[in-house]
Amino acid sequence: MTSVLTSPNRVAERVATRRHYLMCRPEYFAVEYVINPWMHPDVPVDRDLAIRQWESLRATYLRLGHRVDLLDPVPGLPDMVYTANGATVVGGTVLGARFRHAERAGEAAAHRAWFTAAGFSRVVEPRFVNEGEGDLLVVGDVVLAGTGFRTDPRAHDEAAAVLGRTLVPLELVDPRYYHLDTAVAVLDDTTIAWLPEAFTPASQQVLRSRFPDAVVASPDDAAVLGLNAVGDGRHVVLPAQAPALAAAIADRGFVPVPVDVSELLKGGGGPKCATLEVRT
Ligand code: ARG
């Protein structure tokens, strides 16, 4: 609240809405293979620390008043903590994921089974590769749809048809920002933060014209996965390693909530990757 009152810019009071998230405890988390430039199997991962950091992320959501459901971790699926990649849920419709890499393929069925058991009646197994909210970001009425590294461009039409939303295709160019949620943070229904350099010039143009007031992140913010953030309309949960981005967000009247996710970063993910939003 103080950030709103002391901000030099006159900004509207930001209002949080209660969210429903799906998370998966990093019980079997490890960096055992390389499918993105962040992953180095020779760099040790402290799994106990990963679990403590994940517990505190979960506690943060609960403290903010959100609902958190849990997906059971499966041995042999070390990336399962990144639940954002397992589905995209809009208006109670669940578009399942299809992973690009064989190492993660098994996660898709675990997600579909969870949603079916939870009573979701429309759970769709997709034909084309899509890595869930890693590349499909709901912003108000539209879905920003990344491609270039993981999600197949043909999945965009499929997602639009299943979810009944307009998709905005965007092409990523930097392998460090292989998922859209590493280059765009959705702060609320009309506001994003983003790293222009992660996109082709044409996609930069699309985002500039759609979001003229977007927060532009610096390469340093993005390089600690600062954009891998979760917004509820008021609070923005983001990596503690991105203080400049937190300040820029606070300047717009949002309340940054920094969390330390150093261990998840070693797999190439942050708070958003570990958080799938369930929109009923
Ligand atoms: N190691 C995982 C992968 O490369 C990290 C996924 C991060 N998730 C995300 N939503 N960006 O697939």
PDB file of C-alpha atoms and ligand atoms in Angstrom:
ATOM      1  CA  MET A   1       0.000   0.000   0.000  1.00  0.00           C
ATOM      2  CA  THR A   2       2.828   2.404   0.809  1.00  0.00           C
ATOM      3  CA  SER A   3       4.198   1.976  -2.683  1.00  0.00           C
ATOM      4  CA  VAL A   4       0.932   3.296  -4.085  1.00  0.00           C
ATOM      5  CA  LEU A   5       0.853   6.288  -1.770  1.00  0.00           C
ATOM      6  CA  THR A   6       4.489   7.239  -2.224  1.00  0.00           C
ATOM      7  CA  SER A   7       4.700   6.590  -5.950  1.00  0.00           C
ATOM      8  CA  PRO A   8       5.591   9.729  -7.914  1.00  0.00           C
ATOM      9  CA  ASN A   9       3.212   8.625 -10.678  1.00  0.00           C
ATOM     10  CA  ARG A  10      -0.482   8.848 -10.029  1.00  0.00           C
ATOM     11  CA  VAL A  11      -1.639   5.277 -10.420  1.00  0.00           C
ATOM     12  CA  ALA A  12      -4.897   3.572  -9.659  1.00  0.00           C
ATOM     13  CA  GLU A  13      -5.145   1.392  -6.578  1.00  0.00           C
ATOM     14  CA  ARG A  14      -4.464  -2.159  -7.727  1.00  0.00           C
ATOM     15  CA  VAL A  15      -6.959  -4.790  -6.679  1.00  0.00           C
ATOM     16  CA  ALA A  16      -6.107  -8.459  -6.143  1.00  0.00           C
ATOM     17  CA  THR A  17      -8.523 -11.226  -7.057  1.00  0.00           C
ATOM     18  CA  ARG A  18      -8.363 -14.621  -5.388  1.00  0.00           C
ATOM     19  CA  ARG A  19      -6.553 -17.170  -7.543  1.00  0.00           C
ATOM     20  CA  HIS A  20      -6.472 -20.941  -7.686  1.00  0.00           C
ATOM     21  CA  TYR A  21      -3.091 -22.534  -8.367  1.00  0.00           C
ATOM     22  CA  LEU A  22      -1.771 -26.028  -8.949  1.00  0.00           C
ATOM     23  CA  MET A  23       1.728 -26.778  -7.637  1.00  0.00           C
ATOM     24  CA  CYS A  24       3.902 -29.901  -7.328  1.00  0.00           C
ATOM     25  CA  ARG A  25       6.369 -30.409  -4.466  1.00  0.00           C
ATOM     26  CA  PRO A  26       9.933 -30.809  -5.838  1.00  0.00           C
ATOM     27  CA  GLU A  27      10.299 -34.199  -4.153  1.00  0.00           C
ATOM     28  CA  TYR A  28      12.233 -35.645  -7.107  1.00  0.00           C
ATOM     29  CA  PHE A  29      13.620 -32.379  -8.455  1.00  0.00           C
ATOM     30  CA  ALA A  30      17.050 -32.671 -10.097  1.00  0.00           C
ATOM     31  CA  VAL A  31      18.991 -31.402 -13.078  1.00  0.00           C
ATOM     32  CA  GLU A  32      19.790 -34.655 -14.869  1.00  0.00           C
ATOM     33  CA  TYR A  33      19.495 -33.694 -18.530  1.00  0.00           C
ATOM     34  CA  VAL A  34      19.903 -30.535 -20.582  1.00  0.00           C
ATOM     35  CA  ILE A  35      16.902 -29.158 -22.465  1.00  0.00           C
ATOM     36  CA  ASN A  36      17.568 -25.447 -21.911  1.00  0.00           C
ATOM     37  CA  PRO A  37      20.726 -23.342 -21.458  1.00  0.00           C
ATOM     38  CA  TRP A  38      20.136 -22.903 -17.715  1.00  0.00           C
ATOM     39  CA  MET A  39      20.568 -26.589 -16.975  1.00  0.00           C
ATOM     40  CA  HIS A  40      24.046 -27.839 -15.980  1.00  0.00           C
ATOM     41  CA  PRO A  41      23.970 -31.370 -14.539  1.00  0.00           C
ATOM     42  CA  ASP A  42      27.472 -30.835 -13.099  1.00  0.00           C
ATOM     43  CA  VAL A  43      26.263 -27.951 -10.897  1.00  0.00           C
ATOM     44  CA  PRO A  44      24.906 -29.444  -7.665  1.00  0.00           C
ATOM     45  CA  VAL A  45      21.254 -28.901  -6.795  1.00  0.00           C
ATOM     46  CA  ASP A  46      20.282 -28.722  -3.126  1.00  0.00           C
ATOM     47  CA  ARG A  47      16.957 -30.552  -3.178  1.00  0.00           C
ATOM     48  CA  ASP A  48      16.173 -29.858   0.473  1.00  0.00           C
ATOM     49  CA  LEU A  49      16.694 -26.167  -0.161  1.00  0.00           C
ATOM     50  CA  ALA A  50      14.557 -26.435  -3.309  1.00  0.00           C
ATOM     51  CA  ILE A  51      11.790 -27.953  -1.189  1.00  0.00           C
ATOM     52  CA  ARG A  52      12.084 -25.210   1.451  1.00  0.00           C
ATOM     53  CA  GLN A  53      12.011 -22.486  -1.207  1.00  0.00           C
ATOM     54  CA  TRP A  54       9.004 -24.126  -2.844  1.00  0.00           C
ATOM     55  CA  GLU A  55       7.243 -24.394   0.549  1.00  0.00           C
ATOM     56  CA  SER A  56       7.778 -20.719   1.095  1.00  0.00           C
ATOM     57  CA  LEU A  57       6.417 -19.903  -2.377  1.00  0.00           C
ATOM     58  CA  ARG A  58       3.332 -21.936  -1.539  1.00  0.00           C
ATOM     59  CA  ALA A  59       3.024 -20.238   1.864  1.00  0.00           C
ATOM     60  CA  THR A  60       3.281 -16.872   0.107  1.00  0.00           C
ATOM     61  CA  TYR A  61       0.258 -17.677  -2.085  1.00  0.00           C
ATOM     62  CA  LEU A  62      -1.721 -18.892   0.927  1.00  0.00           C
ATOM     63  CA  ARG A  63      -0.837 -15.728   2.838  1.00  0.00           C
ATOM     64  CA  LEU A  64      -2.068 -13.661  -0.104  1.00  0.00           C
ATOM     65  CA  GLY A  65      -5.380 -15.502   0.162  1.00  0.00           C
ATOM     66  CA  HIS A  66      -5.054 -17.793  -2.845  1.00  0.00           C
ATOM     67  CA  ARG A  67      -5.999 -21.461  -3.105  1.00  0.00           C
ATOM     68  CA  VAL A  68      -3.216 -23.932  -3.816  1.00  0.00           C
ATOM     69  CA  ASP A  69      -3.907 -27.507  -4.877  1.00  0.00           C
ATOM     70  CA  LEU A  70      -1.154 -30.083  -5.172  1.00  0.00           C
ATOM     71  CA  LEU A  71      -0.243 -32.500  -7.917  1.00  0.00           C
ATOM     72  CA  ASP A  72       1.520 -35.638  -6.658  1.00  0.00           C
ATOM     73  CA  PRO A  73       5.175 -35.751  -7.737  1.00  0.00           C
ATOM     74  CA  VAL A  74       6.206 -38.767  -9.808  1.00  0.00           C
ATOM     75  CA  PRO A  75       9.662 -40.403  -9.470  1.00  0.00           C
ATOM     76  CA  GLY A  76      11.660 -40.103 -12.674  1.00  0.00           C
ATOM     77  CA  LEU A  77      10.063 -36.784 -13.650  1.00  0.00           C
ATOM     78  CA  PRO A  78      12.522 -34.267 -12.134  1.00  0.00           C
ATOM     79  CA  ASP A  79      10.998 -31.233 -13.917  1.00  0.00           C
ATOM     80  CA  MET A  80       7.495 -31.880 -12.618  1.00  0.00           C
ATOM     81  CA  VAL A  81       7.792 -29.013 -10.130  1.00  0.00           C
ATOM     82  CA  TYR A  82       7.274 -26.697 -13.134  1.00  0.00           C
ATOM     83  CA  THR A  83       3.519 -27.239 -13.226  1.00  0.00           C
ATOM     84  CA  ALA A  84       2.905 -24.221 -15.472  1.00  0.00           C
ATOM     85  CA  ASN A  85       3.970 -26.404 -18.392  1.00  0.00           C
ATOM     86  CA  GLY A  86       1.408 -29.139 -17.799  1.00  0.00           C
ATOM     87  CA  ALA A  87      -1.824 -27.496 -18.983  1.00  0.00           C
ATOM     88  CA  THR A  88      -3.671 -24.273 -19.784  1.00  0.00           C
ATOM     89  CA  VAL A  89      -7.002 -23.773 -18.055  1.00  0.00           C
ATOM     90  CA  VAL A  90      -9.519 -21.149 -19.166  1.00  0.00           C
ATOM     91  CA  GLY A  91     -13.128 -21.041 -18.023  1.00  0.00           C
ATOM     92  CA  GLY A  92     -12.905 -24.589 -16.676  1.00  0.00           C
ATOM     93  CA  THR A  93     -11.672 -26.004 -19.992  1.00  0.00           C
ATOM     94  CA  VAL A  94      -8.364 -27.815 -19.659  1.00  0.00           C
ATOM     95  CA  LEU A  95      -6.071 -27.899 -22.661  1.00  0.00           C
ATOM     96  CA  GLY A  96      -3.504 -30.534 -21.801  1.00  0.00           C
ATOM     97  CA  ALA A  97       0.158 -30.209 -22.717  1.00  0.00           C
ATOM     98  CA  ARG A  98       2.294 -32.167 -25.150  1.00  0.00           C
ATOM     99  CA  PHE A  99       5.960 -31.791 -24.309  1.00  0.00           C
ATOM    100  CA  ARG A 100       8.705 -31.164 -26.874  1.00  0.00           C
ATOM    101  CA  HIS A 101      11.226 -33.399 -25.080  1.00  0.00           C
ATOM    102  CA  ALA A 102      10.816 -37.087 -24.228  1.00  0.00           C
ATOM    103  CA  GLU A 103      12.238 -36.458 -20.737  1.00  0.00           C
ATOM    104  CA  ARG A 104       9.115 -34.505 -19.769  1.00  0.00           C
ATOM    105  CA  ALA A 105       6.515 -36.350 -21.860  1.00  0.00           C
ATOM    106  CA  GLY A 106       5.156 -38.290 -18.875  1.00  0.00           C
ATOM    107  CA  GLU A 107       4.077 -35.131 -17.059  1.00  0.00           C
ATOM    108  CA  ALA A 108       1.208 -34.476 -19.461  1.00  0.00           C
ATOM    109  CA  ALA A 109      -0.835 -37.524 -18.452  1.00  0.00           C
ATOM    110  CA  ALA A 110      -0.333 -36.778 -14.738  1.00  0.00           C
ATOM    111  CA  HIS A 111      -1.845 -33.340 -15.270  1.00  0.00           C
ATOM    112  CA  ARG A 112      -4.782 -34.623 -17.307  1.00  0.00           C
ATOM    113  CA  ALA A 113      -5.488 -37.272 -14.669  1.00  0.00           C
ATOM    114  CA  TRP A 114      -5.430 -34.656 -11.903  1.00  0.00           C
ATOM    115  CA  PHE A 115      -7.938 -32.423 -13.694  1.00  0.00           C
ATOM    116  CA  THR A 116     -10.216 -35.326 -14.535  1.00  0.00           C
ATOM    117  CA  ALA A 117     -10.159 -36.534 -10.906  1.00  0.00           C
ATOM    118  CA  ALA A 118     -10.850 -32.968  -9.758  1.00  0.00           C
ATOM    119  CA  GLY A 119     -14.089 -33.019 -11.759  1.00  0.00           C
ATOM    120  CA  PHE A 120     -13.142 -30.969 -14.821  1.00  0.00           C
ATOM    121  CA  SER A 121     -15.345 -32.324 -17.575  1.00  0.00           C
ATOM    122  CA  ARG A 122     -13.461 -30.946 -20.560  1.00  0.00           C
ATOM    123  CA  VAL A 123      -9.851 -32.153 -20.505  1.00  0.00           C
ATOM    124  CA  VAL A 124      -8.351 -32.155 -23.987  1.00  0.00           C
ATOM    125  CA  GLU A 125      -5.264 -34.092 -25.056  1.00  0.00           C
ATOM    126  CA  PRO A 126      -3.660 -31.941 -27.763  1.00  0.00           C
ATOM    127  CA  ARG A 127      -2.381 -33.029 -31.133  1.00  0.00           C
ATOM    128  CA  PHE A 128       0.508 -30.546 -31.386  1.00  0.00           C
ATOM    129  CA  VAL A 129       3.307 -29.701 -28.961  1.00  0.00           C
ATOM    130  CA  ASN A 130       2.300 -27.034 -26.450  1.00  0.00           C
ATOM    131  CA  GLU A 131       4.007 -26.513 -23.107  1.00  0.00           C
ATOM    132  CA  GLY A 132       1.037 -25.100 -21.256  1.00  0.00           C
ATOM    133  CA  GLU A 133       1.360 -21.755 -19.566  1.00  0.00           C
ATOM    134  CA  GLY A 134       5.065 -21.807 -20.328  1.00  0.00           C
ATOM    135  CA  ASP A 135       4.043 -20.525 -23.769  1.00  0.00           C
ATOM    136  CA  LEU A 136       0.325 -19.687 -23.434  1.00  0.00           C
ATOM    137  CA  LEU A 137      -0.221 -16.646 -21.239  1.00  0.00           C
ATOM    138  CA  VAL A 138      -3.757 -15.473 -20.564  1.00  0.00           C
ATOM    139  CA  VAL A 139      -3.988 -11.665 -20.447  1.00  0.00           C
ATOM    140  CA  GLY A 140      -7.581 -10.526 -20.045  1.00  0.00           C
ATOM    141  CA  ASP A 141      -9.515 -11.848 -23.050  1.00  0.00           C
ATOM    142  CA  VAL A 142      -6.541 -12.876 -25.156  1.00  0.00           C
ATOM    143  CA  VAL A 143      -3.853 -15.518 -24.924  1.00  0.00           C
ATOM    144  CA  LEU A 144      -0.289 -14.511 -25.776  1.00  0.00           C
ATOM    145  CA  ALA A 145       1.181 -17.537 -27.502  1.00  0.00           C
ATOM    146  CA  GLY A 146       4.902 -18.144 -27.702  1.00  0.00           C
ATOM    147  CA  THR A 147       6.740 -20.236 -30.234  1.00  0.00           C
ATOM    148  CA  GLY A 148      10.296 -20.602 -31.497  1.00  0.00           C
ATOM    149  CA  PHE A 149      11.677 -23.169 -29.064  1.00  0.00           C
ATOM    150  CA  ARG A 150       8.989 -25.342 -27.519  1.00  0.00           C
ATOM    151  CA  THR A 151       5.370 -24.818 -28.540  1.00  0.00           C
ATOM    152  CA  ASP A 152       4.581 -25.764 -32.159  1.00  0.00           C
ATOM    153  CA  PRO A 153       3.017 -22.848 -34.086  1.00  0.00           C
ATOM    154  CA  ARG A 154       0.261 -25.251 -35.172  1.00  0.00           C
ATOM    155  CA  ALA A 155      -0.701 -25.567 -31.510  1.00  0.00           C
ATOM    156  CA  HIS A 156      -1.813 -21.942 -31.552  1.00  0.00           C
ATOM    157  CA  ASP A 157      -4.910 -22.602 -33.689  1.00  0.00           C
ATOM    158  CA  GLU A 158      -5.599 -25.727 -31.695  1.00  0.00           C
ATOM    159  CA  ALA A 159      -5.435 -23.765 -28.422  1.00  0.00           C
ATOM    160  CA  ALA A 160      -7.646 -20.983 -29.805  1.00  0.00           C
ATOM    161  CA  ALA A 161     -10.277 -23.537 -30.822  1.00  0.00           C
ATOM    162  CA  VAL A 162     -10.200 -25.466 -27.532  1.00  0.00           C
ATOM    163  CA  LEU A 163     -10.038 -22.450 -25.234  1.00  0.00           C
ATOM    164  CA  GLY A 164     -12.338 -20.209 -27.292  1.00  0.00           C
ATOM    165  CA  ARG A 165      -9.962 -17.270 -27.044  1.00  0.00           C
ATOM    166  CA  THR A 166      -8.078 -15.097 -29.501  1.00  0.00           C
ATOM    167  CA  LEU A 167      -4.419 -16.071 -29.632  1.00  0.00           C
ATOM    168  CA  VAL A 168      -1.623 -13.606 -30.296  1.00  0.00           C
ATOM    169  CA  PRO A 169       1.341 -15.509 -31.799  1.00  0.00           C
ATOM    170  CA  LEU A 170       4.778 -14.306 -30.689  1.00  0.00           C
ATOM    171  CA  GLU A 171       8.156 -15.607 -31.767  1.00  0.00           C
ATOM    172  CA  LEU A 172      11.000 -16.008 -29.293  1.00  0.00           C
ATOM    173  CA  VAL A 173      14.607 -15.738 -30.521  1.00  0.00           C
ATOM    174  CA  ASP A 174      16.936 -16.164 -27.500  1.00  0.00           C
ATOM    175  CA  PRO A 175      17.443 -19.743 -26.247  1.00  0.00           C
ATOM    176  CA  ARG A 176      17.715 -18.487 -22.645  1.00  0.00           C
ATOM    177  CA  TYR A 177      14.133 -17.286 -23.011  1.00  0.00           C
ATOM    178  CA  TYR A 178      12.790 -20.490 -24.494  1.00  0.00           C
ATOM    179  CA  HIS A 179       9.334 -20.208 -22.910  1.00  0.00           C
ATOM    180  CA  LEU A 180       7.156 -17.109 -23.217  1.00  0.00           C
ATOM    181  CA  ASP A 181       6.847 -16.925 -19.419  1.00  0.00           C
ATOM    182  CA  THR A 182      10.580 -16.206 -19.170  1.00  0.00           C
ATOM    183  CA  ALA A 183      10.189 -13.093 -21.370  1.00  0.00           C
ATOM    184  CA  VAL A 184       6.717 -11.789 -20.438  1.00  0.00           C
ATOM    185  CA  ALA A 185       5.175 -11.350 -16.988  1.00  0.00           C
ATOM    186  CA  VAL A 186       1.412 -10.895 -16.800  1.00  0.00           C
ATOM    187  CA  LEU A 187       0.808  -8.322 -14.052  1.00  0.00           C
ATOM    188  CA  ASP A 188      -2.958  -7.973 -14.495  1.00  0.00           C
ATOM    189  CA  ASP A 189      -5.622  -8.239 -17.212  1.00  0.00           C
ATOM    190  CA  THR A 190      -4.148  -5.334 -19.197  1.00  0.00           C
ATOM    191  CA  THR A 191      -0.554  -4.935 -18.018  1.00  0.00           C
ATOM    192  CA  ILE A 192       2.567  -6.900 -18.866  1.00  0.00           C
ATOM    193  CA  ALA A 193       6.291  -6.587 -18.212  1.00  0.00           C
ATOM    194  CA  TRP A 194       8.563  -7.901 -20.948  1.00  0.00           C
ATOM    195  CA  LEU A 195      12.010  -8.128 -22.480  1.00  0.00           C
ATOM    196  CA  PRO A 196      11.855  -6.798 -26.079  1.00  0.00           C
ATOM    197  CA  GLU A 197      15.190  -8.408 -27.052  1.00  0.00           C
ATOM    198  CA  ALA A 198      13.701 -11.872 -26.530  1.00  0.00           C
ATOM    199  CA  PHE A 199      11.409 -11.432 -29.574  1.00  0.00           C
ATOM    200  CA  THR A 200      11.650 -11.011 -33.327  1.00  0.00           C
ATOM    201  CA  PRO A 201      11.179  -7.393 -34.492  1.00  0.00           C
ATOM    202  CA  ALA A 202       7.702  -8.281 -35.781  1.00  0.00           C
ATOM    203  CA  SER A 203       6.648  -9.736 -32.431  1.00  0.00           C
ATOM    204  CA  GLN A 204       8.102  -6.734 -30.592  1.00  0.00           C
ATOM    205  CA  GLN A 205       5.877  -4.557 -32.758  1.00  0.00           C
ATOM    206  CA  VAL A 206       2.813  -6.645 -31.893  1.00  0.00           C
ATOM    207  CA  LEU A 207       3.476  -6.316 -28.154  1.00  0.00           C
ATOM    208  CA  ARG A 208       4.284  -2.608 -28.369  1.00  0.00           C
ATOM    209  CA  SER A 209       1.034  -1.811 -30.113  1.00  0.00           C
ATOM    210  CA  ARG A 210      -1.082  -4.008 -27.841  1.00  0.00           C
ATOM    211  CA  PHE A 211       0.603  -2.922 -24.591  1.00  0.00           C
ATOM    212  CA  PRO A 212       1.912   0.632 -25.049  1.00  0.00           C
ATOM    213  CA  ASP A 213       2.201   1.039 -21.267  1.00  0.00           C
ATOM    214  CA  ALA A 214       4.074  -2.203 -20.640  1.00  0.00           C
ATOM    215  CA  VAL A 215       6.894  -2.303 -18.112  1.00  0.00           C
ATOM    216  CA  VAL A 216      10.092  -2.865 -20.087  1.00  0.00           C
ATOM    217  CA  ALA A 217      12.502  -5.134 -18.224  1.00  0.00           C
ATOM    218  CA  SER A 218      16.266  -4.831 -18.531  1.00  0.00           C
ATOM    219  CA  PRO A 219      18.447  -7.683 -19.801  1.00  0.00           C
ATOM    220  CA  ASP A 220      19.781  -7.998 -16.221  1.00  0.00           C
ATOM    221  CA  ASP A 221      16.267  -8.487 -14.810  1.00  0.00           C
ATOM    222  CA  ALA A 222      15.510 -11.133 -17.406  1.00  0.00           C
ATOM    223  CA  ALA A 223      18.848 -12.908 -16.891  1.00  0.00           C
ATOM    224  CA  VAL A 224      17.779 -13.921 -13.364  1.00  0.00           C
ATOM    225  CA  LEU A 225      14.359 -14.953 -14.718  1.00  0.00           C
ATOM    226  CA  GLY A 226      12.854 -11.862 -13.092  1.00  0.00           C
ATOM    227  CA  LEU A 227      10.006 -11.960 -15.620  1.00  0.00           C
ATOM    228  CA  ASN A 228       8.973 -15.410 -14.449  1.00  0.00           C
ATOM    229  CA  ALA A 229       6.459 -13.766 -12.157  1.00  0.00           C
ATOM    230  CA  VAL A 230       2.920 -14.383 -10.919  1.00  0.00           C
ATOM    231  CA  GLY A 231       0.442 -11.511 -10.644  1.00  0.00           C
ATOM    232  CA  ASP A 232      -2.937 -11.449  -8.930  1.00  0.00           C
ATOM    233  CA  GLY A 233      -3.902  -7.952 -10.028  1.00  0.00           C
ATOM    234  CA  ARG A 234      -2.122  -6.298  -7.119  1.00  0.00           C
ATOM    235  CA  HIS A 235       0.750  -8.465  -5.895  1.00  0.00           C
ATOM    236  CA  VAL A 236       3.499  -9.683  -8.183  1.00  0.00           C
ATOM    237  CA  VAL A 237       5.469 -12.658  -6.872  1.00  0.00           C
ATOM    238  CA  LEU A 238       8.880 -12.546  -8.538  1.00  0.00           C
ATOM    239  CA  PRO A 239      12.463 -13.738  -8.018  1.00  0.00           C
ATOM    240  CA  ALA A 240      14.256 -11.788  -5.264  1.00  0.00           C
ATOM    241  CA  GLN A 241      17.251 -11.519  -7.587  1.00  0.00           C
ATOM    242  CA  ALA A 242      15.432  -8.897  -9.738  1.00  0.00           C
ATOM    243  CA  PRO A 243      15.197  -5.773  -7.510  1.00  0.00           C
ATOM    244  CA  ALA A 244      15.213  -3.280 -10.412  1.00  0.00           C
ATOM    245  CA  LEU A 245      12.210  -4.965 -11.984  1.00  0.00           C
ATOM    246  CA  ALA A 246      10.484  -5.041  -8.581  1.00  0.00           C
ATOM    247  CA  ALA A 247      11.027  -1.279  -8.308  1.00  0.00           C
ATOM    248  CA  ALA A 248       9.656  -0.660 -11.813  1.00  0.00           C
ATOM    249  CA  ILE A 249       6.579  -2.715 -10.989  1.00  0.00           C
ATOM    250  CA  ALA A 250       6.077  -0.890  -7.677  1.00  0.00           C
ATOM    251  CA  ASP A 251       6.212   2.366  -9.591  1.00  0.00           C
ATOM    252  CA  ARG A 252       3.090   1.244 -11.448  1.00  0.00           C
ATOM    253  CA  GLY A 253       1.227   0.637  -8.206  1.00  0.00           C
ATOM    254  CA  PHE A 254       1.776  -3.117  -7.984  1.00  0.00           C
ATOM    255  CA  VAL A 255       3.155  -4.665  -4.815  1.00  0.00           C
ATOM    256  CA  PRO A 256       6.229  -6.774  -5.541  1.00  0.00           C
ATOM    257  CA  VAL A 257       6.557  -9.903  -3.415  1.00  0.00           C
ATOM    258  CA  PRO A 258      10.136 -11.186  -3.821  1.00  0.00           C
ATOM    259  CA  VAL A 259      10.844 -14.886  -3.286  1.00  0.00           C
ATOM    260  CA  ASP A 260      14.135 -16.769  -3.408  1.00  0.00           C
ATOM    261  CA  VAL A 261      13.974 -19.653  -5.865  1.00  0.00           C
ATOM    262  CA  SER A 262      17.695 -20.142  -6.486  1.00  0.00           C
ATOM    263  CA  GLU A 263      17.404 -23.920  -6.822  1.00  0.00           C
ATOM    264  CA  LEU A 264      14.507 -23.889  -9.310  1.00  0.00           C
ATOM    265  CA  LEU A 265      16.530 -21.432 -11.368  1.00  0.00           C
ATOM    266  CA  LYS A 266      19.098 -24.191 -11.961  1.00  0.00           C
ATOM    267  CA  GLY A 267      16.460 -26.070 -13.961  1.00  0.00           C
ATOM    268  CA  GLY A 268      15.594 -22.943 -15.924  1.00  0.00           C
ATOM    269  CA  GLY A 269      12.477 -21.891 -14.030  1.00  0.00           C
ATOM    270  CA  GLY A 270      11.183 -19.493 -11.416  1.00  0.00           C
ATOM    271  CA  PRO A 271       7.981 -18.818  -9.466  1.00  0.00           C
ATOM    272  CA  LYS A 272       5.718 -18.712 -12.519  1.00  0.00           C
ATOM    273  CA  CYS A 273       7.033 -22.006 -13.897  1.00  0.00           C
ATOM    274  CA  ALA A 274       6.135 -23.631 -10.583  1.00  0.00           C
ATOM    275  CA  THR A 275       2.587 -22.241 -10.641  1.00  0.00           C
ATOM    276  CA  LEU A 276      -0.255 -23.293 -12.930  1.00  0.00           C
ATOM    277  CA  GLU A 277      -3.322 -21.097 -12.721  1.00  0.00           C
ATOM    278  CA  VAL A 278      -6.645 -22.934 -12.617  1.00  0.00           C
ATOM    279  CA  ARG A 279      -9.270 -20.633 -14.132  1.00  0.00           C
ATOM    280  CA  THR A 280     -12.715 -22.026 -13.464  1.00  0.00           C
TER     281      THR A 280
HETATM  282  N1  ARG B   1      13.696 -27.672 -17.087  1.00  0.00           N
HETATM  283  C1  ARG B   1      12.401 -27.243 -17.517  1.00  0.00           C
HETATM  284  C2  ARG B   1      12.327 -27.256 -19.025  1.00  0.00           C
HETATM  285  O1  ARG B   1      13.299 -26.885 -19.652  1.00  0.00           O
HETATM  286  C3  ARG B   1      12.088 -25.884 -16.991  1.00  0.00           C
HETATM  287  C4  ARG B   1      10.693 -25.427 -17.271  1.00  0.00           C
HETATM  288  C5  ARG B   1      10.417 -24.043 -16.825  1.00  0.00           C
HETATM  289  N2  ARG B   1       9.064 -23.727 -16.965  1.00  0.00           N
HETATM  290  C6  ARG B   1       8.557 -22.601 -17.481  1.00  0.00           C
HETATM  291  N3  ARG B   1       7.272 -22.408 -17.395  1.00  0.00           N
HETATM  292  N4  ARG B   1       9.310 -21.756 -18.133  1.00  0.00           N
HETATM  293  O2  ARG B   1      11.356 -27.627 -19.617  1.00  0.00           O
END
